Amino acid sequence: MEQTQDGGNLSGVHHIILVLSGKGGVGKSTISTEIALALRHAGKKVGILDVDLCGPSIPRMLNAQSKDVHQCDSGWVPVYVDQEKSISLMSIGFLLEKPDDAVVWRGPKKNALIKQFVSDVAWGDLDFLIIDTPPGTSDEHISTVDALRPFNPMGALLVTTPQAVSVGDVRRELTFCKKTGLRVIGIVENMSGYVCPHCTECTNIFSKGGGEELARLSGVPFLGCVPLDPLLSQSLEQGKDLMQEFPNSAAYPAISSITRQILDMASPQS
Amino acid sequence: MADIPDNAPQHCPGTDSTEAGKSSACQGCPNQSICASGAAAGPDPAIEEIKEKMSLVKHKILVLSGKGGVGKSTFSAHLAHGLAQDEGKEVALLDVDICGPSIPKMMGLEGEQVHQSGSGWSPVYVEDNLAVMSVGFLLSSPDDAVIWRGPKKNGMIKQFLRDVDWGDVDYLIVDTPPGTSDEHLSVVQYLSAAGIDGAVIITTPQEVSLQDVRKEINFCRKVKLPIIGVVENMSGFICPKCKNESQIFPPTTGGAEKMCTDLSVSLLGKVPLDPNIGKSCDTGKSFFTEIPDSPATLSYRKIIQRIQDYCEKKK
């Protein structure tokens, strides 16, 4: 109990952001990764905690899939993505023997690991800790929010794609935030519009504006639209930094604008 | 309760209980960890009841994917539509995505409610031969969140399989949430005695998705669930203006094709991205009738035919 009172391993963490979405495959891990990279460009120290236990994507997106987690006196040492140690990362992906091993766990086992992830990772001093979650409103989410409550997280970032089917799931996630008393930082609409590389015609593959409208209806800030961008998928597939590799990509300005808004919101708090 | 061992500590909740290994009475019991892992739980009597119920169902197909948002529900919905076009076939679609049910919207059934009858819950009918059941029909508003942990979700799935009055059915299609956890284990476990024809696994071409799908294939092998095949969805995009194809989700590691060869599972087909698919899902219509000539629709038809052939052969 003593650990929780003085903050334990999270005492040096200034802002905790959860990335949530009721729907899968809308880009939670993508947005988590890109915001972490953008925050690093702004000179911040960032940690990413991946609590998607059945489908961890972050290690690959940061090209860290082959690294290992080590033990130290105060707990698990997260994996550092770069030489400067400005991005640290913890994921179940590092604990699996083979990358294709399936984690076939029911709720209680997942909850126990999440508790350990929250209390036993030696993050050190961080400006931001970004927590990437699996889709839904179930065990992982309840456990993460419960475990983080003593640390007063900054809030949740909700990710959606524009179509009604996805927005419907995110409406449920908003209710989850309300019920658990988690503040909503804002909504991000991902995969909104695709510019054909051959004729530059913009097609709304998954329709358009659903996230923005949901934000308006529910009185939550709308942080921006991130377009479908093959350069973004490519940089994530290869674990590269979009901002360094493709500064002219269509997704870049959208992500830096979202990051700026998060920084603005965080500054009066600190 | 019959499942309390003779030498159990006082107030043992029973090895079959969802509290097994977790209640205060379990503290210090040498078998606590075995109970907590669920290994001690004997066969649930519901498995036999479900077998009984499912004896009227000829074919049972699971739609799975480790990754979310790759098109499981879209595929399930249209597999159901496609099979139901043969008026002689009875088709049932069960949505076990408890926290994010998309099927009601895709089938144009939002706001529908389930009715109770003498023989159980009556599913909602889209057409005379297409019945649908989802947790979405049990919620009072589209904003309602189902904030449930595993055991409660499992209870719901058990009820869906045991207490829904499907009647005589040729195909039961089960749409699942992403992952390899409670919902998947429960469906497989509850249907174990009744027998599942196999699983259709959906993926998109990128490695980030394939790495989750490989886990799902390993899951199927672990629980001895036959794999009918893999569908690669969102595979290439044809610009409606210039008709050129581009890869939005590039198959940097060879896509589903290479994965299928590596893991020796069959590839049922590739479905291109078509904005009209998303649109018809949002409006709850079948794209077989909305866009019958789209390359995506044609590809879907071929895949459905293959699944049908697989099931027929199995019989």
Coordinates of C-alpha atoms in Angstrom, one line a residue:
Chain A
M1 CA 0.0 0.0 0.0
E2 CA 2.9 2.4 0.8
Q3 CA 3.9 2.3 -2.8
T4 CA 0.5 3.6 -4.0
Q5 CA 0.6 6.5 -1.5
D6 CA 3.8 7.9 -2.7
G7 CA 3.0 7.2 -6.3
G8 CA 5.5 4.3 -6.6
N9 CA 6.8 3.9 -10.1
L10 CA 4.4 6.4 -11.5
S11 CA 5.5 9.3 -9.2
G12 CA 7.7 10.8 -11.9
V13 CA 5.0 10.7 -14.5
H14 CA 3.4 14.1 -15.2
H15 CA 0.5 13.4 -17.5
I16 CA -1.2 10.1 -18.2
I17 CA -3.3 9.8 -21.4
L18 CA -5.4 6.8 -22.3
V19 CA -6.1 6.1 -26.0
L20 CA -9.5 4.4 -26.3
S21 CA -11.9 3.3 -28.9
G22 CA -14.9 1.0 -28.8
K23 CA -14.0 -0.2 -32.2
G24 CA -11.0 -2.2 -33.3
G25 CA -8.6 -1.3 -36.1
V26 CA -9.5 2.4 -36.1
G27 CA -5.9 3.4 -35.4
K28 CA -5.5 3.5 -31.6
S29 CA -2.0 2.1 -31.7
T30 CA -1.1 4.2 -34.8
I31 CA -2.3 7.4 -33.1
S32 CA -0.6 6.4 -29.8
T33 CA 2.7 5.9 -31.6
E34 CA 2.5 9.0 -33.8
I35 CA 1.6 11.2 -30.8
A36 CA 4.4 9.8 -28.8
L37 CA 6.8 10.5 -31.7
A38 CA 5.4 14.0 -32.1
L39 CA 5.8 14.7 -28.4
R40 CA 9.4 13.6 -28.6
H41 CA 9.9 16.1 -31.4
A42 CA 8.6 18.7 -29.0
G43 CA 11.3 17.7 -26.6
K44 CA 9.2 15.7 -24.2
K45 CA 10.0 12.4 -22.5
V46 CA 7.4 9.9 -23.4
G47 CA 6.4 6.4 -22.2
I48 CA 4.0 4.1 -24.0
L49 CA 2.2 1.3 -22.1
D50 CA 0.5 -1.2 -24.4
V51 CA -2.3 -3.0 -22.5
D52 CA -3.6 -4.7 -25.6
L53 CA -2.6 -8.2 -24.4
C54 CA -4.1 -10.3 -27.1
G55 CA -2.9 -8.2 -30.0
P56 CA 0.1 -5.9 -29.1
S57 CA 1.0 -3.8 -32.1
I58 CA 3.2 -1.0 -30.6
P59 CA 6.5 -2.9 -30.5
R60 CA 6.4 -3.5 -34.3
M61 CA 5.3 0.1 -35.0
L62 CA 8.4 1.4 -33.1
N63 CA 10.6 -1.3 -34.6
A64 CA 11.4 -2.7 -31.1
Q65 CA 9.9 -6.1 -31.6
S66 CA 13.1 -8.0 -30.9
K67 CA 14.0 -6.3 -27.7
D68 CA 13.7 -7.7 -24.2
V69 CA 12.5 -6.4 -20.8
H70 CA 15.0 -6.5 -17.9
Q71 CA 14.5 -6.5 -14.2
C72 CA 15.9 -3.9 -11.8
D73 CA 15.4 -3.2 -8.1
S74 CA 12.3 -1.0 -8.6
G75 CA 10.7 -3.4 -11.2
W76 CA 10.7 -4.0 -14.9
V77 CA 12.9 -1.7 -17.0
P78 CA 10.9 -0.6 -20.1
V79 CA 12.4 -0.9 -23.5
Y80 CA 14.0 2.3 -24.9
V81 CA 13.3 2.9 -28.5
D82 CA 16.1 5.3 -29.2
Q83 CA 19.7 6.1 -28.0
E84 CA 18.6 9.2 -26.1
K85 CA 16.0 7.2 -24.1
S86 CA 13.3 9.7 -24.9
I87 CA 10.7 7.1 -25.7
S88 CA 10.3 4.1 -23.4
L89 CA 7.9 1.3 -24.1
M90 CA 6.3 -1.6 -22.2
S91 CA 4.2 -4.3 -24.0
I92 CA 3.3 -7.9 -23.6
G93 CA 5.0 -8.4 -26.9
F94 CA 8.3 -8.3 -25.1
L95 CA 7.4 -11.1 -22.8
L96 CA 6.4 -13.6 -25.4
E97 CA 8.9 -16.3 -26.4
K98 CA 7.7 -16.4 -30.0
P99 CA 6.1 -13.4 -31.7
D100 CA 3.2 -15.5 -33.0
D101 CA 2.3 -17.0 -29.6
A102 CA -1.3 -16.4 -28.9
V103 CA -2.1 -15.0 -25.5
V104 CA -5.3 -17.1 -24.8
W105 CA -6.2 -15.6 -21.4
R106 CA -9.5 -14.9 -19.8
G107 CA -10.2 -11.7 -17.8
P108 CA -8.6 -12.4 -14.4
K109 CA -5.2 -13.2 -15.8
K110 CA -5.3 -10.1 -18.0
N111 CA -6.2 -8.0 -15.0
A112 CA -3.3 -9.3 -13.0
L113 CA -0.8 -8.4 -15.7
I114 CA -2.3 -4.9 -16.2
K115 CA -2.0 -4.3 -12.4
Q116 CA 1.7 -5.3 -12.7
F117 CA 2.2 -3.1 -15.7
V118 CA 0.8 -0.1 -13.9
S119 CA 2.7 -0.7 -10.6
D120 CA 5.9 -2.5 -11.5
V121 CA 7.4 -0.7 -14.5
A122 CA 10.3 1.6 -13.6
W123 CA 9.4 4.5 -15.9
G124 CA 11.5 7.1 -14.2
D125 CA 10.7 10.7 -15.0
L126 CA 8.2 11.1 -17.9
D127 CA 6.4 14.1 -19.3
F128 CA 3.7 11.9 -20.8
L129 CA 2.7 8.3 -20.4
I130 CA 0.4 7.1 -23.2
I131 CA -1.6 4.0 -22.6
D132 CA -2.8 2.2 -25.7
T133 CA -5.8 -0.1 -25.1
P134 CA -7.5 -2.9 -26.9
P135 CA -11.0 -2.3 -28.4
G136 CA -14.0 -2.5 -26.2
T137 CA -15.2 -1.7 -22.7
S138 CA -14.2 -4.7 -20.7
D139 CA -11.6 -6.2 -18.5
E140 CA -8.6 -4.4 -19.7
H141 CA -10.3 -1.0 -19.6
I142 CA -11.9 -1.4 -16.2
S143 CA -8.7 -2.7 -14.7
T144 CA -6.5 0.1 -16.3
V145 CA -8.9 2.9 -15.2
D146 CA -9.1 1.4 -11.7
A147 CA -5.4 1.0 -11.3
L148 CA -4.7 4.5 -12.6
R149 CA -7.3 6.3 -10.5
P150 CA -4.9 7.2 -7.7
F151 CA -2.6 8.9 -10.2
N152 CA -5.3 11.2 -11.6
P153 CA -4.9 10.7 -15.4
M154 CA -5.1 13.7 -17.7
G155 CA -7.9 12.0 -19.6
A156 CA -8.8 9.8 -22.6
L157 CA -8.3 10.4 -26.3
L158 CA -11.0 8.7 -28.3
V159 CA -10.2 7.4 -31.8
T160 CA -12.8 6.7 -34.4
T161 CA -13.1 6.2 -38.1
P162 CA -15.8 8.3 -39.9
Q163 CA -18.4 5.6 -40.6
A164 CA -21.5 5.2 -38.6
V165 CA -20.6 1.7 -37.6
S166 CA -17.5 2.9 -35.8
V167 CA -19.0 6.0 -34.4
G168 CA -21.7 3.9 -32.8
D169 CA -19.0 2.0 -30.8
V170 CA -17.3 5.2 -29.8
R171 CA -20.5 6.5 -28.4
R172 CA -20.5 3.6 -26.1
E173 CA -16.9 4.3 -25.1
L174 CA -18.0 7.9 -24.2
T175 CA -20.6 6.4 -21.9
F176 CA -17.8 4.3 -20.4
C177 CA -15.7 7.4 -19.7
K178 CA -18.7 9.1 -18.1
K179 CA -19.5 6.1 -15.9
T180 CA -15.9 5.7 -14.7
G181 CA -15.4 9.4 -14.3
L182 CA -12.6 9.6 -16.8
R183 CA -12.2 13.0 -18.5
V184 CA -12.3 13.0 -22.3
I185 CA -9.5 15.0 -23.8
G186 CA -11.1 14.9 -27.3
I187 CA -12.0 12.8 -30.3
V188 CA -9.7 12.1 -33.3
E189 CA -11.2 11.0 -36.6
N190 CA -8.8 8.7 -38.3
M191 CA -8.8 7.3 -41.9
S192 CA -10.8 10.3 -43.1
G193 CA -10.4 10.7 -46.8
Y194 CA -7.9 9.1 -49.2
V195 CA -6.0 11.0 -51.9
C196 CA -5.4 8.8 -54.9
P197 CA -1.7 8.9 -55.8
H198 CA -2.5 8.7 -59.5
C199 CA -5.0 11.5 -60.0
T200 CA -5.1 13.2 -56.5
E201 CA -8.8 12.7 -56.3
C202 CA -9.9 12.5 -52.7
T203 CA -12.3 9.6 -51.9
N204 CA -14.0 9.2 -48.5
I205 CA -13.5 5.5 -48.3
F206 CA -15.0 5.3 -44.9
S207 CA -17.3 8.3 -45.3
K208 CA -16.5 11.6 -43.6
G209 CA -17.3 13.8 -40.6
G210 CA -18.7 11.1 -38.3
G211 CA -16.2 11.8 -35.5
E212 CA -16.6 15.6 -35.8
E213 CA -20.4 15.3 -35.5
L214 CA -20.2 12.9 -32.6
A215 CA -17.9 15.4 -30.8
R216 CA -20.4 18.2 -31.4
L217 CA -23.4 16.2 -30.3
S218 CA -21.7 15.0 -27.1
G219 CA -20.0 18.3 -26.3
V220 CA -16.5 16.9 -26.4
P221 CA -13.5 18.7 -28.1
F222 CA -12.8 17.6 -31.6
L223 CA -9.0 17.4 -32.1
G224 CA -8.8 16.8 -35.9
C225 CA -9.0 14.4 -38.8
V226 CA -6.1 12.2 -39.8
P227 CA -6.3 11.2 -43.5
L228 CA -5.7 7.7 -44.8
D229 CA -2.1 7.9 -45.9
P230 CA -0.1 5.0 -47.4
L231 CA 3.0 6.8 -46.2
L232 CA 1.7 6.5 -42.6
S233 CA 1.0 2.8 -42.9
Q234 CA 4.3 2.3 -44.5
S235 CA 6.3 4.1 -41.8
L236 CA 4.5 2.1 -39.1
E237 CA 5.1 -1.2 -40.9
Q238 CA 8.8 -0.5 -41.0
G239 CA 8.8 1.1 -37.6
K240 CA 10.1 4.4 -38.9
D241 CA 9.4 7.9 -37.7
L242 CA 6.8 9.6 -40.0
M243 CA 8.0 13.1 -39.2
Q244 CA 11.6 12.3 -40.1
E245 CA 11.0 10.0 -43.1
F246 CA 8.1 11.7 -44.8
P247 CA 7.7 15.3 -43.5
N248 CA 5.5 16.1 -46.6
S249 CA 3.0 13.4 -46.0
A250 CA -0.7 14.2 -45.7
A251 CA -1.0 12.8 -42.2
Y252 CA 1.9 14.8 -40.7
P253 CA 0.2 18.2 -40.2
A254 CA -2.9 16.5 -38.7
I255 CA -0.8 14.7 -36.1
S256 CA 1.3 17.7 -35.2
S257 CA -1.9 19.8 -34.7
I258 CA -3.4 17.2 -32.5
T259 CA -0.2 17.0 -30.5
R260 CA -0.1 20.8 -30.1
Q261 CA -3.6 20.8 -28.7
I262 CA -2.6 18.1 -26.2
L263 CA 0.5 20.1 -25.1
D264 CA -1.7 23.2 -24.7
M265 CA -4.1 21.3 -22.5
A266 CA -1.3 19.9 -20.5
S267 CA 0.6 23.1 -19.8
P268 CA -1.8 24.8 -17.4
Q269 CA -2.0 21.6 -15.5
S270 CA 1.7 21.3 -14.8
Chain B
M1 CA -23.0 -27.4 -4.8
A2 CA -21.7 -30.7 -6.1
D3 CA -18.4 -29.3 -7.3
I4 CA -17.0 -28.6 -3.8
P5 CA -14.2 -31.1 -3.1
D6 CA -14.4 -33.0 0.2
N7 CA -11.2 -31.6 1.6
A8 CA -12.0 -28.0 0.5
P9 CA -11.6 -25.1 3.0
Q10 CA -14.7 -23.7 4.6
H11 CA -16.9 -21.4 2.3
C12 CA -15.2 -22.8 -0.8
P13 CA -17.2 -21.3 -3.7
G14 CA -16.9 -24.5 -5.7
T15 CA -14.5 -25.3 -8.5
D16 CA -17.1 -24.5 -11.2
S17 CA -18.0 -21.1 -9.7
T18 CA -16.7 -17.9 -11.4
E19 CA -15.4 -17.0 -7.9
A20 CA -13.2 -20.2 -7.8
G21 CA -9.7 -19.3 -6.7
K22 CA -10.7 -15.7 -6.1
S23 CA -12.9 -15.5 -3.1
S24 CA -11.6 -14.9 0.4
A25 CA -12.0 -18.5 1.3
C26 CA -9.5 -19.5 -1.4
Q27 CA -6.7 -17.6 0.3
G28 CA -4.2 -20.2 1.4
C29 CA -5.9 -23.1 -0.3
P30 CA -3.2 -25.2 -2.0
N31 CA -5.4 -25.5 -5.1
Q32 CA -6.1 -21.8 -5.4
S33 CA -4.0 -21.2 -8.5
I34 CA -5.5 -24.2 -10.3
C35 CA -9.0 -22.9 -9.6
A36 CA -8.1 -19.4 -10.6
S37 CA -6.9 -20.6 -13.9
G38 CA -10.2 -22.2 -14.6
A39 CA -8.6 -25.6 -15.2
A40 CA -10.5 -27.3 -12.4
A41 CA -13.9 -26.3 -13.7
G42 CA -15.6 -29.5 -14.9
P43 CA -17.7 -29.6 -18.1
D44 CA -20.5 -27.1 -17.8
P45 CA -23.9 -28.8 -18.0
A46 CA -24.8 -26.1 -20.5
I47 CA -22.6 -27.7 -23.1
E48 CA -24.9 -30.7 -23.3
E49 CA -28.0 -28.5 -23.4
I50 CA -26.4 -26.5 -26.2
K51 CA -25.6 -29.6 -28.1
E52 CA -29.2 -30.6 -27.8
K53 CA -30.3 -27.2 -29.2
M54 CA -27.7 -27.1 -31.9
S55 CA -28.7 -30.6 -33.2
L56 CA -31.1 -28.6 -35.4
V57 CA -28.3 -26.5 -36.8
K58 CA -26.5 -28.1 -39.8
H59 CA -23.4 -25.9 -40.1
K60 CA -21.7 -23.6 -37.7
I61 CA -19.1 -21.1 -38.9
L62 CA -17.1 -18.8 -36.7
V63 CA -15.7 -15.5 -38.1
L64 CA -12.5 -14.6 -36.3
S65 CA -9.6 -12.2 -36.5
G66 CA -6.9 -11.2 -34.0
K67 CA -7.1 -7.7 -35.2
G68 CA -10.0 -5.3 -34.9
G69 CA -11.7 -3.3 -37.7
V70 CA -10.6 -5.6 -40.4
G71 CA -14.1 -6.4 -41.5
K72 CA -15.3 -9.4 -39.4
S73 CA -18.8 -8.0 -39.0
T74 CA -19.0 -6.8 -42.6
F75 CA -18.0 -10.2 -43.7
S76 CA -20.3 -12.0 -41.3
A77 CA -23.3 -9.9 -42.3
H78 CA -22.7 -10.5 -46.0
L79 CA -21.9 -14.1 -45.6
A80 CA -25.4 -14.3 -44.0
H81 CA -27.0 -12.2 -46.8
G82 CA -25.2 -14.3 -49.4
L83 CA -26.3 -17.6 -48.0
A84 CA -29.8 -16.4 -47.4
Q85 CA -30.3 -15.5 -51.1
D86 CA -31.0 -19.2 -51.6
E87 CA -34.6 -19.2 -50.3
G88 CA -34.4 -22.8 -49.4
K89 CA -31.7 -22.2 -46.8
E90 CA -32.3 -21.0 -43.3
V91 CA -29.5 -18.7 -42.0
A92 CA -28.8 -17.5 -38.5
L93 CA -26.3 -14.8 -37.5
L94 CA -25.1 -14.5 -33.9
D95 CA -23.1 -11.5 -32.8
V96 CA -21.0 -12.3 -29.7
D97 CA -19.1 -9.0 -29.8
I98 CA -20.7 -8.0 -26.4
C99 CA -18.9 -4.6 -26.0
G100 CA -19.1 -3.4 -29.6
P101 CA -22.0 -5.0 -31.4
S102 CA -22.0 -3.8 -35.0
I103 CA -24.4 -6.3 -36.6
P104 CA -27.7 -4.6 -35.7
K105 CA -26.6 -1.5 -37.6
M106 CA -25.2 -3.4 -40.6
M107 CA -28.4 -5.4 -40.9
G108 CA -30.6 -2.3 -40.7
L109 CA -32.0 -3.6 -37.4
E110 CA -31.1 -0.7 -35.0
G111 CA -33.7 -0.2 -32.4
E112 CA -35.2 -3.6 -32.7
Q113 CA -35.9 -5.6 -29.5
V114 CA -35.8 -9.3 -28.7
H115 CA -39.0 -11.0 -27.6
Q116 CA -39.4 -13.7 -25.1
S117 CA -41.5 -16.7 -26.1
G118 CA -42.2 -20.1 -24.5
S119 CA -39.3 -21.7 -26.2
G120 CA -36.7 -18.9 -25.5
W121 CA -35.7 -15.6 -27.0
S122 CA -37.0 -15.0 -30.5
P123 CA -34.3 -13.7 -32.8
V124 CA -34.9 -10.7 -35.0
Y125 CA -35.7 -11.5 -38.7
V126 CA -34.3 -9.5 -41.6
E127 CA -35.9 -11.8 -44.1
D128 CA -38.0 -14.9 -43.7
N129 CA -34.9 -17.1 -43.7
L130 CA -32.4 -14.8 -42.0
A131 CA -32.5 -14.5 -38.2
V132 CA -30.2 -12.3 -36.2
M133 CA -29.2 -12.1 -32.5
S134 CA -27.0 -9.5 -30.8
V135 CA -26.5 -7.9 -27.5
G136 CA -27.4 -4.7 -29.3
F137 CA -31.1 -5.8 -29.2
L138 CA -31.0 -5.9 -25.5
L139 CA -29.8 -2.3 -24.9
S140 CA -32.2 0.5 -24.4
S141 CA -30.2 3.2 -26.2
P142 CA -27.4 3.3 -28.7
D143 CA -25.2 5.1 -26.2
D144 CA -25.5 2.3 -23.7
A145 CA -22.1 0.8 -22.9
V146 CA -21.8 -2.8 -21.8
I147 CA -19.0 -2.5 -19.2
W148 CA -18.7 -6.1 -18.3
R149 CA -15.8 -8.3 -17.3
G150 CA -15.3 -11.8 -18.7
P151 CA -17.6 -14.0 -16.6
K152 CA -20.6 -11.8 -17.3
K153 CA -19.8 -11.8 -21.1
N154 CA -19.5 -15.6 -21.0
G155 CA -22.9 -15.9 -19.3
M156 CA -24.4 -13.8 -22.1
I157 CA -22.8 -16.0 -24.7
K158 CA -24.1 -19.1 -23.0
Q159 CA -27.6 -17.7 -23.1
F160 CA -27.3 -16.7 -26.7
L161 CA -26.4 -20.3 -27.6
R162 CA -28.8 -22.1 -25.3
D163 CA -31.8 -19.9 -25.0
V164 CA -32.3 -18.4 -28.4
D165 CA -35.1 -20.0 -30.4
W166 CA -33.3 -20.4 -33.7
G167 CA -35.4 -23.3 -35.0
D168 CA -34.2 -25.5 -37.9
V169 CA -31.2 -23.7 -39.4
D170 CA -28.8 -24.6 -42.2
Y171 CA -26.1 -22.1 -41.4
L172 CA -25.3 -20.5 -38.0
I173 CA -22.7 -17.7 -38.5
V174 CA -21.0 -16.4 -35.3
D175 CA -19.4 -13.0 -35.5
T176 CA -16.7 -12.4 -32.8
P177 CA -14.9 -9.5 -31.3
P178 CA -11.1 -9.1 -31.9
G179 CA -8.6 -11.0 -29.8
T180 CA -8.2 -14.4 -28.3
S181 CA -9.9 -14.1 -25.0
D182 CA -13.1 -14.8 -23.0
E183 CA -15.6 -14.6 -25.9
H184 CA -13.6 -16.8 -28.2
L185 CA -12.8 -19.4 -25.5
S186 CA -16.5 -19.5 -24.5
V187 CA -17.9 -19.9 -27.9
V188 CA -15.5 -22.7 -28.7
Q189 CA -16.1 -24.4 -25.3
Y190 CA -19.9 -24.1 -25.4
L191 CA -20.0 -25.4 -29.0
S192 CA -17.4 -28.1 -28.4
A193 CA -19.9 -30.9 -28.0
A194 CA -22.1 -29.7 -30.8
G195 CA -19.2 -29.3 -33.2
I196 CA -18.1 -26.4 -35.3
D197 CA -17.5 -26.7 -39.0
G198 CA -14.7 -24.3 -38.9
A199 CA -13.5 -20.7 -38.7
V200 CA -13.1 -18.1 -41.4
I201 CA -10.3 -15.7 -40.5
I202 CA -10.3 -12.1 -41.7
T203 CA -7.2 -10.0 -42.2
T204 CA -6.0 -6.9 -43.9
P205 CA -2.8 -6.9 -46.0
Q206 CA -0.4 -5.1 -43.6
E207 CA 2.0 -6.8 -41.3
V208 CA 0.6 -5.0 -38.2
S209 CA -2.6 -6.9 -38.9
L210 CA -1.1 -10.2 -40.0
Q211 CA 0.9 -10.5 -36.8
D212 CA -2.3 -10.5 -34.8
V213 CA -3.9 -12.9 -37.2
R214 CA -1.0 -15.4 -36.9
K215 CA -1.8 -15.4 -33.2
E216 CA -5.4 -16.2 -34.0
I217 CA -4.4 -19.1 -36.2
N218 CA -2.3 -20.4 -33.3
F219 CA -5.3 -20.0 -31.1
C220 CA -7.4 -22.1 -33.5
R221 CA -4.7 -24.8 -33.4
K222 CA -4.5 -24.7 -29.6
V223 CA -8.3 -25.2 -29.2
K224 CA -8.4 -27.6 -32.2
L225 CA -10.8 -25.5 -34.2
P226 CA -10.6 -26.3 -38.0
I227 CA -9.8 -23.3 -40.2
I228 CA -11.9 -23.0 -43.4
G229 CA -9.6 -20.3 -44.7
V230 CA -8.4 -16.7 -44.7
V231 CA -10.0 -13.7 -46.4
E232 CA -7.8 -10.7 -47.1
N233 CA -10.0 -7.7 -46.9
M234 CA -9.2 -4.0 -47.9
S235 CA -6.8 -5.4 -50.4
G236 CA -6.1 -2.6 -52.8
F237 CA -8.2 0.4 -53.7
I238 CA -9.5 1.3 -57.1
C239 CA -9.9 5.1 -57.5
P240 CA -13.5 5.8 -58.7
K241 CA -12.2 8.6 -60.9
C242 CA -9.1 7.3 -62.7
K243 CA -9.7 3.5 -62.1
N244 CA -6.1 3.0 -61.1
E245 CA -5.3 0.7 -58.2
S246 CA -3.3 1.8 -55.2
Q247 CA -2.4 0.0 -51.9
I248 CA -3.6 1.9 -48.9
F249 CA -2.6 -0.8 -46.5
P250 CA 0.6 -2.0 -48.3
P251 CA 1.3 -5.8 -48.0
T252 CA 5.0 -5.2 -47.0
T253 CA 5.5 -8.7 -45.9
G254 CA 3.7 -10.5 -48.7
G255 CA 0.2 -10.1 -47.4
A256 CA -2.2 -12.8 -46.5
E257 CA -1.0 -14.9 -49.5
K258 CA 2.5 -15.4 -48.0
M259 CA 1.1 -16.0 -44.5
C260 CA -1.2 -18.7 -45.8
T261 CA 1.6 -20.5 -47.6
D262 CA 3.8 -20.2 -44.5
L263 CA 1.2 -21.6 -42.2
S264 CA -0.4 -23.9 -44.7
V265 CA -4.0 -22.6 -44.5
S266 CA -6.0 -21.9 -47.5
L267 CA -6.6 -18.4 -48.8
L268 CA -10.3 -18.0 -49.7
G269 CA -9.9 -14.8 -51.6
K270 CA -9.1 -11.1 -51.6
V271 CA -11.7 -8.3 -51.3
P272 CA -10.7 -4.8 -52.6
L273 CA -11.6 -1.7 -50.7
D274 CA -14.8 -0.2 -52.1
P275 CA -16.3 3.0 -50.5
N276 CA -19.7 1.6 -51.3
I277 CA -19.3 -1.3 -48.9
G278 CA -18.8 1.1 -45.9
K279 CA -21.8 3.1 -47.1
S280 CA -24.1 0.1 -47.4
C281 CA -23.0 -1.1 -44.0
D282 CA -23.8 2.3 -42.5
T283 CA -27.3 2.3 -44.0
G284 CA -27.9 -1.3 -43.1
K285 CA -28.3 -2.6 -46.6
S286 CA -26.8 -5.6 -48.4
F287 CA -24.3 -4.7 -51.0
F288 CA -25.3 -7.7 -53.0
T289 CA -28.4 -5.8 -54.0
E290 CA -26.9 -2.3 -53.7
I291 CA -23.8 -2.8 -55.9
P292 CA -24.1 -6.2 -57.6
D293 CA -21.4 -5.5 -60.2
S294 CA -18.6 -4.2 -57.9
P295 CA -15.4 -6.3 -58.0
A296 CA -15.7 -6.5 -54.2
T297 CA -19.2 -8.1 -54.5
L298 CA -18.0 -10.6 -57.1
S299 CA -15.1 -11.5 -54.9
Y300 CA -17.4 -12.0 -52.0
R301 CA -19.6 -14.3 -54.0
K302 CA -16.7 -16.5 -54.9
I303 CA -15.6 -16.7 -51.2
I304 CA -19.1 -17.6 -50.0
Q305 CA -19.3 -20.3 -52.7
R306 CA -16.0 -21.8 -51.4
I307 CA -17.3 -21.7 -47.8
Q308 CA -20.4 -23.5 -48.9
D309 CA -18.5 -26.1 -50.7
Y310 CA -16.3 -26.7 -47.7
C311 CA -19.3 -27.2 -45.5
E312 CA -21.1 -29.5 -47.9
K313 CA -18.0 -31.6 -48.3
K314 CA -17.6 -31.9 -44.6
K315 CA -21.1 -33.3 -44.3

